PDB file of C-alpha atoms in Angstrom:
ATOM      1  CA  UNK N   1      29.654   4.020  25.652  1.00  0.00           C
ATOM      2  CA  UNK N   2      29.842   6.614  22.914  1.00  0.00           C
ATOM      3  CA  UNK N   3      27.629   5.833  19.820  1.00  0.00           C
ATOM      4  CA  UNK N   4      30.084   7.378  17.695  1.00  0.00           C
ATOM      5  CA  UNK N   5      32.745   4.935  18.490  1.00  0.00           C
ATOM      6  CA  UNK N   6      30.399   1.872  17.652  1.00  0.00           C
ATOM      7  CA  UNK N   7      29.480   3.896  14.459  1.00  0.00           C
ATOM      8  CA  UNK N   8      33.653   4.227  13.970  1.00  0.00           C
ATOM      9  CA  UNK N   9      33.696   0.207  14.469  1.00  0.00           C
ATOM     10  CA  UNK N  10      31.161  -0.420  12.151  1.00  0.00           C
ATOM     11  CA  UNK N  11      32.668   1.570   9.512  1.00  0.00           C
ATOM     12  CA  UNK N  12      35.836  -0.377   9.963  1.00  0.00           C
ATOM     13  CA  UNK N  13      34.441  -3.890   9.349  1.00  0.00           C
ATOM     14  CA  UNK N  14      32.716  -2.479   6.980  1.00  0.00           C
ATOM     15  CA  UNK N  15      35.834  -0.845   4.875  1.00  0.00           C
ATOM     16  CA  UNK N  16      38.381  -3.404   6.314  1.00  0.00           C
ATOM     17  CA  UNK N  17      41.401  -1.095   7.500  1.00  0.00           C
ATOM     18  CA  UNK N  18      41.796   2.060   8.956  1.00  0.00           C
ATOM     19  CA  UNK N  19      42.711   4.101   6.207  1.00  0.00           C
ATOM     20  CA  UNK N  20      39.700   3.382   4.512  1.00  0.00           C
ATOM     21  CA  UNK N  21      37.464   3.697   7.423  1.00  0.00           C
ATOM     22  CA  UNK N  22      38.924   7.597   7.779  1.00  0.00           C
ATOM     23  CA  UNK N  23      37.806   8.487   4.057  1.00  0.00           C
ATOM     24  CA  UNK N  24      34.681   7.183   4.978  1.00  0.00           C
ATOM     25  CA  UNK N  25      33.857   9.235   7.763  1.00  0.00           C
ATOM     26  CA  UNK N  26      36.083  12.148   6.415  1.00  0.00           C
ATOM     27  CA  UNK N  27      38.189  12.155   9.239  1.00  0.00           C
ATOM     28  CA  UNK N  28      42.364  10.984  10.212  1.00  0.00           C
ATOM     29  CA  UNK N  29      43.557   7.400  11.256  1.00  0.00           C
ATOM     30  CA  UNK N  30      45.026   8.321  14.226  1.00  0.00           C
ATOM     31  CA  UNK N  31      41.292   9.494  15.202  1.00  0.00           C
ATOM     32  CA  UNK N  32      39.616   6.194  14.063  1.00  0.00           C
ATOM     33  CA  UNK N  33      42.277   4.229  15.477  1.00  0.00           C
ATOM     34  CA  UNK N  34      41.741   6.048  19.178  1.00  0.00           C
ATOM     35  CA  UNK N  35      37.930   5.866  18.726  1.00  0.00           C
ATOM     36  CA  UNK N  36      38.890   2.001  19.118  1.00  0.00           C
ATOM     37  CA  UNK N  37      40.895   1.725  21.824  1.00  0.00           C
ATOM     38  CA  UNK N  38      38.433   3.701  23.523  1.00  0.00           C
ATOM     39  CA  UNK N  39      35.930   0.848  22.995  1.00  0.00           C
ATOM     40  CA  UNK N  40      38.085  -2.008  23.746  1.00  0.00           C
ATOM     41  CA  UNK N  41      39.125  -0.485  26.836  1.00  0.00           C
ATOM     42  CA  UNK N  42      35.501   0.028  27.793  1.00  0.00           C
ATOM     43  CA  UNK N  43      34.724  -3.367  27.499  1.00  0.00           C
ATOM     44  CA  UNK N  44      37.977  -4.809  27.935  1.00  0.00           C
ATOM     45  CA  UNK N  45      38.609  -7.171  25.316  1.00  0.00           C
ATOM     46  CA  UNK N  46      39.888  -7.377  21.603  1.00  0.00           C
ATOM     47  CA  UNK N  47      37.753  -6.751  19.153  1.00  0.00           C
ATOM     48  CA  UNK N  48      40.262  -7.054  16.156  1.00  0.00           C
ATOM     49  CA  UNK N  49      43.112  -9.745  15.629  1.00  0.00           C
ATOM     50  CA  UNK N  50      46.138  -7.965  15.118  1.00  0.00           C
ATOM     51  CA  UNK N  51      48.385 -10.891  14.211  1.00  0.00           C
ATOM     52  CA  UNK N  52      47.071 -10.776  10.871  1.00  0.00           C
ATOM     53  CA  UNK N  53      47.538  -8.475   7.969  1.00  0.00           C
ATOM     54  CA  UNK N  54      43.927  -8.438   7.426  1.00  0.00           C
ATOM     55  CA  UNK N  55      41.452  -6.826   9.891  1.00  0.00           C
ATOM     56  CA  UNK N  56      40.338 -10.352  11.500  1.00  0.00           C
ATOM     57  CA  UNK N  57      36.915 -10.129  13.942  1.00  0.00           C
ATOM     58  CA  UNK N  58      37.559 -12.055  17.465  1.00  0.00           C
ATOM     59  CA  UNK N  59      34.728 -13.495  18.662  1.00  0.00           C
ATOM     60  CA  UNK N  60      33.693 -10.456  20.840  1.00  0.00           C
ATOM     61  CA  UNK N  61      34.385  -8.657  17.993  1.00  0.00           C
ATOM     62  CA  UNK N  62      31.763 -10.881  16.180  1.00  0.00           C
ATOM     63  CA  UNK N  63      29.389 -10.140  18.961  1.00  0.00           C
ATOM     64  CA  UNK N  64      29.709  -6.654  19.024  1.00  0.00           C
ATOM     65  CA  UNK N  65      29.255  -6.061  15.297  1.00  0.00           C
ATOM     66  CA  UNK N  66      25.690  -7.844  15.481  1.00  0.00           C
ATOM     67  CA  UNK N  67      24.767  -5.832  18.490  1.00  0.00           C
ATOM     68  CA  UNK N  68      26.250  -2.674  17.763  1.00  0.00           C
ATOM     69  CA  UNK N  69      24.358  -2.527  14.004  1.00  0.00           C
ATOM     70  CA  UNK N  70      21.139  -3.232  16.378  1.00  0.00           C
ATOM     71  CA  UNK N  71      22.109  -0.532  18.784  1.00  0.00           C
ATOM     72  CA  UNK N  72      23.212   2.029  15.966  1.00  0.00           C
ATOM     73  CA  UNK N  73      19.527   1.545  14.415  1.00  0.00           C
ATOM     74  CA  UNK N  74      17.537   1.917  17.508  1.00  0.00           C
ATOM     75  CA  UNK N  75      19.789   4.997  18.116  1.00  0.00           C
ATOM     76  CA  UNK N  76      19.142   6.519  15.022  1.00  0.00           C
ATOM     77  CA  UNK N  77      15.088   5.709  15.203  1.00  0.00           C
ATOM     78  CA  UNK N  78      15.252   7.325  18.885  1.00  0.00           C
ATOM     79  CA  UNK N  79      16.407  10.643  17.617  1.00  0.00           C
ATOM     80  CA  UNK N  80      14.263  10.795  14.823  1.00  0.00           C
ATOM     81  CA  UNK N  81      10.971  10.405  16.685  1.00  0.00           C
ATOM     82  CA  UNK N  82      12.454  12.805  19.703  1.00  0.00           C
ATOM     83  CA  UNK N  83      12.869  15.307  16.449  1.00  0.00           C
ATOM     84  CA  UNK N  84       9.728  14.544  15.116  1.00  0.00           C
ATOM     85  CA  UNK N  85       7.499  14.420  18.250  1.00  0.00           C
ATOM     86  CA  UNK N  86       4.967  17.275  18.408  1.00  0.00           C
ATOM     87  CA  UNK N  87       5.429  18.015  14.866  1.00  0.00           C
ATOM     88  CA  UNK N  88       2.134  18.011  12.223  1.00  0.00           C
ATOM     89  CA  UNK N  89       1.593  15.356   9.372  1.00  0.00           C
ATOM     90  CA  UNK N  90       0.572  17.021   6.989  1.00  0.00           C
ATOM     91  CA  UNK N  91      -1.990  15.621   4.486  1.00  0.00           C
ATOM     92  CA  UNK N  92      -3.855  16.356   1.834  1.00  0.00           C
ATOM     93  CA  UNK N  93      -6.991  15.346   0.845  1.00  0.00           C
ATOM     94  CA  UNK N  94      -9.405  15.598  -2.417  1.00  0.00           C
ATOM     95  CA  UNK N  95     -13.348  17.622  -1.681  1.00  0.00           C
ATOM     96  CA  UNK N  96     -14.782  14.342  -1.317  1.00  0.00           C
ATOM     97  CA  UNK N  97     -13.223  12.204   1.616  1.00  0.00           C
ATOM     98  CA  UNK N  98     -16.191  11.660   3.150  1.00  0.00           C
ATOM     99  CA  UNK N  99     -17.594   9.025   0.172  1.00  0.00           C
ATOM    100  CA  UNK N 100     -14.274   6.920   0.745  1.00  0.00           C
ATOM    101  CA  UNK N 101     -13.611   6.276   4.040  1.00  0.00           C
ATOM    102  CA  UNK N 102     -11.306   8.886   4.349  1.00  0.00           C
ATOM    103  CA  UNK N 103     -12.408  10.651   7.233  1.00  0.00           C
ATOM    104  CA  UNK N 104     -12.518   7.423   9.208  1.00  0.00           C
ATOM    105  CA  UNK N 105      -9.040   6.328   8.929  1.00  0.00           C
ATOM    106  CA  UNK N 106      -7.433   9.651   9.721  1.00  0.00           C
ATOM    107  CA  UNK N 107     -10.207   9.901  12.907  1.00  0.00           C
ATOM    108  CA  UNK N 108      -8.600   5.616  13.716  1.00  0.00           C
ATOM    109  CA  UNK N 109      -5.428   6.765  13.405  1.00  0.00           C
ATOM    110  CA  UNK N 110      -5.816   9.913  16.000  1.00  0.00           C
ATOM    111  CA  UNK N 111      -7.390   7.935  18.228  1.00  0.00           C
ATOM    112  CA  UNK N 112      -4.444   5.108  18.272  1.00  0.00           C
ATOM    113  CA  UNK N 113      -1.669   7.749  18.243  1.00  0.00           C
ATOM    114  CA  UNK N 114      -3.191  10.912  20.124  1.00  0.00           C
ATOM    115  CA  UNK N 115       0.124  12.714  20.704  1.00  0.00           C
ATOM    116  CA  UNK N 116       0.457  12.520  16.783  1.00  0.00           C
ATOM    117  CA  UNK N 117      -0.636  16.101  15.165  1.00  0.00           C
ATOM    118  CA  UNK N 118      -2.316  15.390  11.790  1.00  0.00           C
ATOM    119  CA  UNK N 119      -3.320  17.936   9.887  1.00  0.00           C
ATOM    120  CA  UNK N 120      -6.095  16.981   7.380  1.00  0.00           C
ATOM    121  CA  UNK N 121      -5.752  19.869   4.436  1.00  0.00           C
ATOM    122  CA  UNK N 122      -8.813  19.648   1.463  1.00  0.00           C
ATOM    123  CA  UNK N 123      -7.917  20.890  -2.369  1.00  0.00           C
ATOM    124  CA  UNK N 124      -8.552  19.447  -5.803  1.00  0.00           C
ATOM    125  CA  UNK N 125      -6.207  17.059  -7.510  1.00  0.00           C
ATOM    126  CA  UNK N 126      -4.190  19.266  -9.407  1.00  0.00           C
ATOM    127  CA  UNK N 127      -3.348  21.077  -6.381  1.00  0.00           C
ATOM    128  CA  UNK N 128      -2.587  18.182  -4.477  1.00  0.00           C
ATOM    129  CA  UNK N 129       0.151  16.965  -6.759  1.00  0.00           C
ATOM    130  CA  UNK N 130       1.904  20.542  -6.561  1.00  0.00           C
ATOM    131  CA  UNK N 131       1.883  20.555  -2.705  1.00  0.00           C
ATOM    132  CA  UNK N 132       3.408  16.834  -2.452  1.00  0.00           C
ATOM    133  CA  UNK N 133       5.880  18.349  -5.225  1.00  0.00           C
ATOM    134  CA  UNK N 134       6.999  21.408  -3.688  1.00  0.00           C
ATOM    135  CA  UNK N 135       7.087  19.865   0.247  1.00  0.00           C
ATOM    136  CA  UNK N 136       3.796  21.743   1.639  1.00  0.00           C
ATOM    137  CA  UNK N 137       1.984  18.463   1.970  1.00  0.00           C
ATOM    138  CA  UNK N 138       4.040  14.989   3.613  1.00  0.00           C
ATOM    139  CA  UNK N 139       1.236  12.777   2.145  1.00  0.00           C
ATOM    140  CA  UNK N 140      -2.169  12.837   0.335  1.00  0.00           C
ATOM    141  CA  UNK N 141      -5.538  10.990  -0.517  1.00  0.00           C
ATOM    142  CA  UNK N 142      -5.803  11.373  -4.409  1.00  0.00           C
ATOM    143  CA  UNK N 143      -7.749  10.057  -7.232  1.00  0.00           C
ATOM    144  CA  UNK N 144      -5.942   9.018 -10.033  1.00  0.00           C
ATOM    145  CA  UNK N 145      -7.438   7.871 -13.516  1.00  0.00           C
ATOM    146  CA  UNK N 146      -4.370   5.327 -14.797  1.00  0.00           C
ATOM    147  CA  UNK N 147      -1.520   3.581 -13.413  1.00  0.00           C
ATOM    148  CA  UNK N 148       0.772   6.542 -15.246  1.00  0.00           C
ATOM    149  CA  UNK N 149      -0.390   9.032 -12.838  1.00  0.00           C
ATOM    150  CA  UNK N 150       1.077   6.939 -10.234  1.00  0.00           C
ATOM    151  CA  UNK N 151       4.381   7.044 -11.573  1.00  0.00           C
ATOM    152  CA  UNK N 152       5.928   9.478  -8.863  1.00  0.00           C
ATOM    153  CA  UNK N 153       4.478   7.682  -6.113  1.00  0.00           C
ATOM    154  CA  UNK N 154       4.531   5.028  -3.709  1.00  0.00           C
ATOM    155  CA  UNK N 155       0.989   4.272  -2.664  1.00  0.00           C
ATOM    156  CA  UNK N 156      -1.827   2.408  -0.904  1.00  0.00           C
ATOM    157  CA  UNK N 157      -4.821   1.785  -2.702  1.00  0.00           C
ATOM    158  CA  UNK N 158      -7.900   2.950  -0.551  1.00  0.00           C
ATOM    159  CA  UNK N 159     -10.796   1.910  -3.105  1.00  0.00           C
ATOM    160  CA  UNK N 160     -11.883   2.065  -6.558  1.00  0.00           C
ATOM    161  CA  UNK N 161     -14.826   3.840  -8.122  1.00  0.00           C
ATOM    162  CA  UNK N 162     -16.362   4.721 -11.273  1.00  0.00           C
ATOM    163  CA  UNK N 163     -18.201   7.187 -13.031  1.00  0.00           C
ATOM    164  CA  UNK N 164     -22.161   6.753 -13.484  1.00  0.00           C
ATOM    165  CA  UNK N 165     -25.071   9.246 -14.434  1.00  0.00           C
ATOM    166  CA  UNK N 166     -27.535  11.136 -12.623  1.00  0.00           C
ATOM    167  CA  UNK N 167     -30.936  10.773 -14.579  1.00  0.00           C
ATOM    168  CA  UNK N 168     -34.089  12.551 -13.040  1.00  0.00           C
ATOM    169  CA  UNK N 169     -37.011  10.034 -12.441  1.00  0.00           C
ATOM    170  CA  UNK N 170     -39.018  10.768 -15.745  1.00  0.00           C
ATOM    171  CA  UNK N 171     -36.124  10.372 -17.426  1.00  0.00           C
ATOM    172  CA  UNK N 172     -36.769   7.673 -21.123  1.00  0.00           C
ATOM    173  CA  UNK N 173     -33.530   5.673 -19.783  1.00  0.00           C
ATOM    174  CA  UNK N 174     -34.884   5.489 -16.010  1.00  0.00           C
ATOM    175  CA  UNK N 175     -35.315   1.969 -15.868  1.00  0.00           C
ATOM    176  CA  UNK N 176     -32.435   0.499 -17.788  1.00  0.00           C
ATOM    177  CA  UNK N 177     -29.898  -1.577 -16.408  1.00  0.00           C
ATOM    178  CA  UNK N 178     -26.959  -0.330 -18.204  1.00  0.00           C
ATOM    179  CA  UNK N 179     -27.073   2.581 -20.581  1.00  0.00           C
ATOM    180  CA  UNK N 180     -24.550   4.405 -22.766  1.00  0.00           C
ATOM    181  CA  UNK N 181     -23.088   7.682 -22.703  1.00  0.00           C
ATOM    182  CA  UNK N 182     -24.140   8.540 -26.268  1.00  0.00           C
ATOM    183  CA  UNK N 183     -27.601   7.958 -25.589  1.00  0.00           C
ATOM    184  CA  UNK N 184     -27.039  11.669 -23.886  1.00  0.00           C
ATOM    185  CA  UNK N 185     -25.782  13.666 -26.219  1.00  0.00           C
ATOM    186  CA  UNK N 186     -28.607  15.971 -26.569  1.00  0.00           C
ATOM    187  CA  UNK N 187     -28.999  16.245 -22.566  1.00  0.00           C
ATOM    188  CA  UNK N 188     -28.213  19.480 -20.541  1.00  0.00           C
ATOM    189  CA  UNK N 189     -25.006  18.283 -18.354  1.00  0.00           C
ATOM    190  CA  UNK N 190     -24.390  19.178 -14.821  1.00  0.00           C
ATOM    191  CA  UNK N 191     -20.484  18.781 -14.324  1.00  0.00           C
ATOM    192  CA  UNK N 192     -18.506  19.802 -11.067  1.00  0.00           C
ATOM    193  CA  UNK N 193     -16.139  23.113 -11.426  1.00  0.00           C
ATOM    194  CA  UNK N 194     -13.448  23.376 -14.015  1.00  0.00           C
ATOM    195  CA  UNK N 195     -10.781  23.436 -11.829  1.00  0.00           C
ATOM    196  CA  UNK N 196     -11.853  19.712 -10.566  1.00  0.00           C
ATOM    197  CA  UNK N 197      -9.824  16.766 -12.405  1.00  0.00           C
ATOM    198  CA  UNK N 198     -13.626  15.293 -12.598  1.00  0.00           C
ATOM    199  CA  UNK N 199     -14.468  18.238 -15.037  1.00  0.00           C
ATOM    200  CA  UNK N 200     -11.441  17.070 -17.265  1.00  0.00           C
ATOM    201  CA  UNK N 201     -12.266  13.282 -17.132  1.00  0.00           C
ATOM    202  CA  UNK N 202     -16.152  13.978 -17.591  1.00  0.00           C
ATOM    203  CA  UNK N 203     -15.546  16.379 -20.649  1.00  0.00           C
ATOM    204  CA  UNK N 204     -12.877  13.364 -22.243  1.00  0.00           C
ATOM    205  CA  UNK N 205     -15.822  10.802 -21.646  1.00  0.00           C
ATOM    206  CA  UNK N 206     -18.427  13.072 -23.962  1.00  0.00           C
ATOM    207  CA  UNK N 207     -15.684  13.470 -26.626  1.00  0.00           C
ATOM    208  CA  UNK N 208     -15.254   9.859 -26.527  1.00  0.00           C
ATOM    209  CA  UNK N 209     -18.717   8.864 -26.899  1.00  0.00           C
ATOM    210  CA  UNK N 210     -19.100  11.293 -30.003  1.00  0.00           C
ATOM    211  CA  UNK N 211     -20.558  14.346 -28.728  1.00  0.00           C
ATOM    212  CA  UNK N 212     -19.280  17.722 -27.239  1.00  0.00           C
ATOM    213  CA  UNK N 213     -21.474  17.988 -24.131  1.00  0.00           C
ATOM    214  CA  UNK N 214     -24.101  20.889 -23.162  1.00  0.00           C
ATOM    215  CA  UNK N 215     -22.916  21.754 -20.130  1.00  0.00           C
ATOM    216  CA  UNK N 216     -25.503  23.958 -18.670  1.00  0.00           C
ATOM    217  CA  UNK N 217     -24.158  24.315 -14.695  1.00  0.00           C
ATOM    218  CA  UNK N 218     -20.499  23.818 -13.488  1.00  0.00           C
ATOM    219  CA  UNK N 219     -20.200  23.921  -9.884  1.00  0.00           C
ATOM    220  CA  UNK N 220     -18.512  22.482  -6.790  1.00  0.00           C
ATOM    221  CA  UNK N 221     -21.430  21.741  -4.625  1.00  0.00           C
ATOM    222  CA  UNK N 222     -23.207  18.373  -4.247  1.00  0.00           C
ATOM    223  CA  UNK N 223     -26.567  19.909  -3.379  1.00  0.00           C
ATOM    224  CA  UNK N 224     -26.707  21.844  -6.453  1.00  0.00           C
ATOM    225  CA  UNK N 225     -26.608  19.092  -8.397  1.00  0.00           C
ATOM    226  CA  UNK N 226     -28.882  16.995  -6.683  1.00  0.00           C
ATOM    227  CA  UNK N 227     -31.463  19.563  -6.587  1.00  0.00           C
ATOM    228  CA  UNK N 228     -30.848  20.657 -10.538  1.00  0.00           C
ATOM    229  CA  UNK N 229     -31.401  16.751 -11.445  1.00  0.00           C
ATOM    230  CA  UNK N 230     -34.909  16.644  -9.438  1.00  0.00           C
ATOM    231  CA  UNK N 231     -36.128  18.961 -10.896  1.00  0.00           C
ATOM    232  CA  UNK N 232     -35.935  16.741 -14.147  1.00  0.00           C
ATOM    233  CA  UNK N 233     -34.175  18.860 -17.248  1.00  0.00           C
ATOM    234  CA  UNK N 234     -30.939  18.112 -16.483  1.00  0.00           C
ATOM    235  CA  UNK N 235     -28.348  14.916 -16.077  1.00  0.00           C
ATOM    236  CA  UNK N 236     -25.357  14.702 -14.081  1.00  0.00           C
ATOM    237  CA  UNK N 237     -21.950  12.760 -14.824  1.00  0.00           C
ATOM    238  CA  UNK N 238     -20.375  11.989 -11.298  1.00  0.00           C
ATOM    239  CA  UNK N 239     -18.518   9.034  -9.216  1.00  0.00           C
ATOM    240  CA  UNK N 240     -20.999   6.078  -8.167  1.00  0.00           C
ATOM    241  CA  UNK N 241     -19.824   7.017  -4.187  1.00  0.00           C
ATOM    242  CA  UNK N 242     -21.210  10.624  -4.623  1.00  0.00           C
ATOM    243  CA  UNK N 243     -23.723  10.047  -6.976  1.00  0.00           C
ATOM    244  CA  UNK N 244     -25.132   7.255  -4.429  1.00  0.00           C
ATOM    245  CA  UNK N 245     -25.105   9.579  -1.645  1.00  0.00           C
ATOM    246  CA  UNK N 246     -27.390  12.030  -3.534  1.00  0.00           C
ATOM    247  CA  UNK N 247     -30.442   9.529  -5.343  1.00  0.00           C
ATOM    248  CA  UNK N 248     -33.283   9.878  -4.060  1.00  0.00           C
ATOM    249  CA  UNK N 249     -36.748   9.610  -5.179  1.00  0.00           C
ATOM    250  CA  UNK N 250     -36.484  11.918  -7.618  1.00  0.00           C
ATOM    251  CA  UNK N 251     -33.541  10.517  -9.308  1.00  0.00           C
ATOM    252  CA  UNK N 252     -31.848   7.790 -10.938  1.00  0.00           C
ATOM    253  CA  UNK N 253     -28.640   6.444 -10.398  1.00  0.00           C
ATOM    254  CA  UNK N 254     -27.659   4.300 -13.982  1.00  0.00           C
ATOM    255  CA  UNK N 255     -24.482   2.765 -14.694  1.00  0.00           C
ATOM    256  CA  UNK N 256     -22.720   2.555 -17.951  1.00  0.00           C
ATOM    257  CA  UNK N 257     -21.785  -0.263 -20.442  1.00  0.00           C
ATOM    258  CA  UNK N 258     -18.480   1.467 -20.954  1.00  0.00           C
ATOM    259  CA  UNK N 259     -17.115   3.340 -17.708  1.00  0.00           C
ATOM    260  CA  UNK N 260     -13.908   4.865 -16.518  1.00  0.00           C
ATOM    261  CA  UNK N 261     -12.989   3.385 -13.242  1.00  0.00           C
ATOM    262  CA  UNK N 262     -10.659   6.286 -10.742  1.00  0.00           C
ATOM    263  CA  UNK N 263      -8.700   4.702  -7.976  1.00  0.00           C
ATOM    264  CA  UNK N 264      -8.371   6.806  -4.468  1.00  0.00           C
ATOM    265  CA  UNK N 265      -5.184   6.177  -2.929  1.00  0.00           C
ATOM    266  CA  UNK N 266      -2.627   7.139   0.140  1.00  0.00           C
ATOM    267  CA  UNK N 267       0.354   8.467  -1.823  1.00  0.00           C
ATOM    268  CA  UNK N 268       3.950  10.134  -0.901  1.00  0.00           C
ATOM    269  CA  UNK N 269       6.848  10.732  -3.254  1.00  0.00           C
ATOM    270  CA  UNK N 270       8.792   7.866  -4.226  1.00  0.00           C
ATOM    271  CA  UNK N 271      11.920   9.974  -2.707  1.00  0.00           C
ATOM    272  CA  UNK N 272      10.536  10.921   0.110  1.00  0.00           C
ATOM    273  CA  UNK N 273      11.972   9.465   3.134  1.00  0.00           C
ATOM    274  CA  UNK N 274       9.064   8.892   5.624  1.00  0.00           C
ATOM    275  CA  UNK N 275       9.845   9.842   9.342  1.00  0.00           C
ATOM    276  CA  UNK N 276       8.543   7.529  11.946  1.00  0.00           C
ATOM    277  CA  UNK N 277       5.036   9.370  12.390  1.00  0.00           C
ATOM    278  CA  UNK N 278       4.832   9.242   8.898  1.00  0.00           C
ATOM    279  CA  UNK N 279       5.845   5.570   8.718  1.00  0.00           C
ATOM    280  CA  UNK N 280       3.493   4.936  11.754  1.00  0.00           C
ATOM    281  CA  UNK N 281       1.122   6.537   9.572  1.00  0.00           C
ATOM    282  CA  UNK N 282       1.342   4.572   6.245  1.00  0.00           C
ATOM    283  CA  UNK N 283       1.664   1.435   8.345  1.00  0.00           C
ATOM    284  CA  UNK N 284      -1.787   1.931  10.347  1.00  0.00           C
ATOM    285  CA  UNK N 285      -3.739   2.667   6.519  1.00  0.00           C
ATOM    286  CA  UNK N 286      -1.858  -0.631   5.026  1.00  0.00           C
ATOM    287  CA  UNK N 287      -3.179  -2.554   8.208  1.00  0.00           C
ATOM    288  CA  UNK N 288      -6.546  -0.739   8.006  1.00  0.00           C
ATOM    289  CA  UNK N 289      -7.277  -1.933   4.363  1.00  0.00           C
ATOM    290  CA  UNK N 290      -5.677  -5.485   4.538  1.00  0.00           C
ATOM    291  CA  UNK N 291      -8.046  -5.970   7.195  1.00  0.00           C
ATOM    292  CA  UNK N 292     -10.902  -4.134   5.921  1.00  0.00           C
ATOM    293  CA  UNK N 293     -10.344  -6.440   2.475  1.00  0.00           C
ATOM    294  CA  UNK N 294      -9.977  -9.939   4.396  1.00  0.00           C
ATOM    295  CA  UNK N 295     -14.066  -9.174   5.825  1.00  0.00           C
ATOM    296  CA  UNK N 296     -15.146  -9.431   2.114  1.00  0.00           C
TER     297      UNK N 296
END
């Protein structure tokens, strides 16, 4: 049975007459009208009742229509993952996956779908965006600061997170609970690089609370930071995941009265029409969270 002649049916219930049918599938009526009789004599019955002016389904007919949208889909899903097979996902990912859980759901998802290629690719935000943009990335872990960043996307929310401060141990503000961001304004600031979107937000934050900050390092590595803030003249603004993988002894990790929350999410282009690795993909994070949030 040719799947071209249950796509030819299909297209004539669909349109009602042959005519119709042929514009659809830019080709003649005599064509559509053969493809047919080829199917009716293949299964020999009548799909059509031809004692009516209007195209009129017998019950076969009825039958095949159900079965032949079913057989048309599965069709069309075989051929994509035949054409997709072998091929690399590829995703992007922001410097610090490793705070969020990241790394574990791309190493789950290898492990359930070995034959799957995924190729895990690290740059900052901004560059992110571009590659999803211009095609060089299928799908990416972001951070995004509002709900209007998200406007492009469809999305999966991984986690949330917010910024704190880095305070050496000696520091006045040490021991407080909650502390605010102009109580700093005369600190030396460690900040990550200024091609980060952290350097952006942090620098926003300052300006908000009044001040223009003293930025006395800009980098993109953790350990400078951590070591800069032990050493007790300087303070850090950084995400509570990071920030709590660096305190130590030496350090204190204080939250804010007034904070700016990030989200990290699993994001493609709203226009983007996922493949089925990709689907299997987006389907095995959705699981992973909705399960990981019915444990809490």
């Amino acid at each position: 049975m040719k799947i071209e002649n249950l796509k030819a049916f299909l297209v004539i219930v669909e349109h009602g007459s042959f005519s119709a049918a042929a514009d659809a599938l830019y080709t003649t009526q005599s064509s559509i009208s053969k493809q047919l009789q080829q199917l009716e004599a293949e299964l020999d019955t009548t799909l059509f009742n031809r004692s009516t002016r209007k195209f009129v389904l017998t019950e076969s007919g009825r039958i095949l229509c159900k079965r032949a949208a079913e057989i048309v889909r599965e069709y069309h899903l075989m051929i994509d993952e035949i054409l997709n097979s072998g091929k690399n996902i590829r995703i992007g990912g922001i410097p610090v996956m490793s705070h969020y859980d990241i790394l574990n759901i791309v190493k789950g998802f290898r492990k359930v779908y070995p034959e799957m290629n995924v190729e895990l690719l690290e740059f900052e935000n901004a560059f992110i965006e571009q590659k999803l943009s211009d095609g060089s990335l299928d799908a990416a872990f972001m951070r995004t600061v509002s709900n209007s960043d998200l406007i492009k996307y469809r999305y999966i929310e991984i986690c949330t997170d917010k910024f704190v401060i880095l305070v050496p141990a000696s520091h006045p503000h040490a021991d407080k609970k909650l502390v605010s961001l102009a109580h700093f304004s005369d600190e030396n600031f460690l900040f990550l690089g200024k091609g980060t979107s952290l350097n952006e937000i942090s620098m926003k934050m300052c300006q908000s609370a009044g001040f223009i900050p003293n930025v006395s390092y800009t980098g993109s590595t953790n350990d400078g930071i951590k070591h800069m803030v032990g050493r007790g003249d300087n303070v850090a603004l950084l995400m509570e995941a990071v920030a709590r993988g660096l305190a130590d002894s030496n350090m204190r990790m204080l939250h804010f009265k007034e904070s700016v929350e990030t989200k990290i999410v699993f994001a493609v282009l709203k226009e983007k029409k996922l493949n089925s690795n990709e689907s299997a993909l987006w389907n095995y994070i959705q699981n992973y969270i909705d399960l990981k949030q019915a444990e809490l």
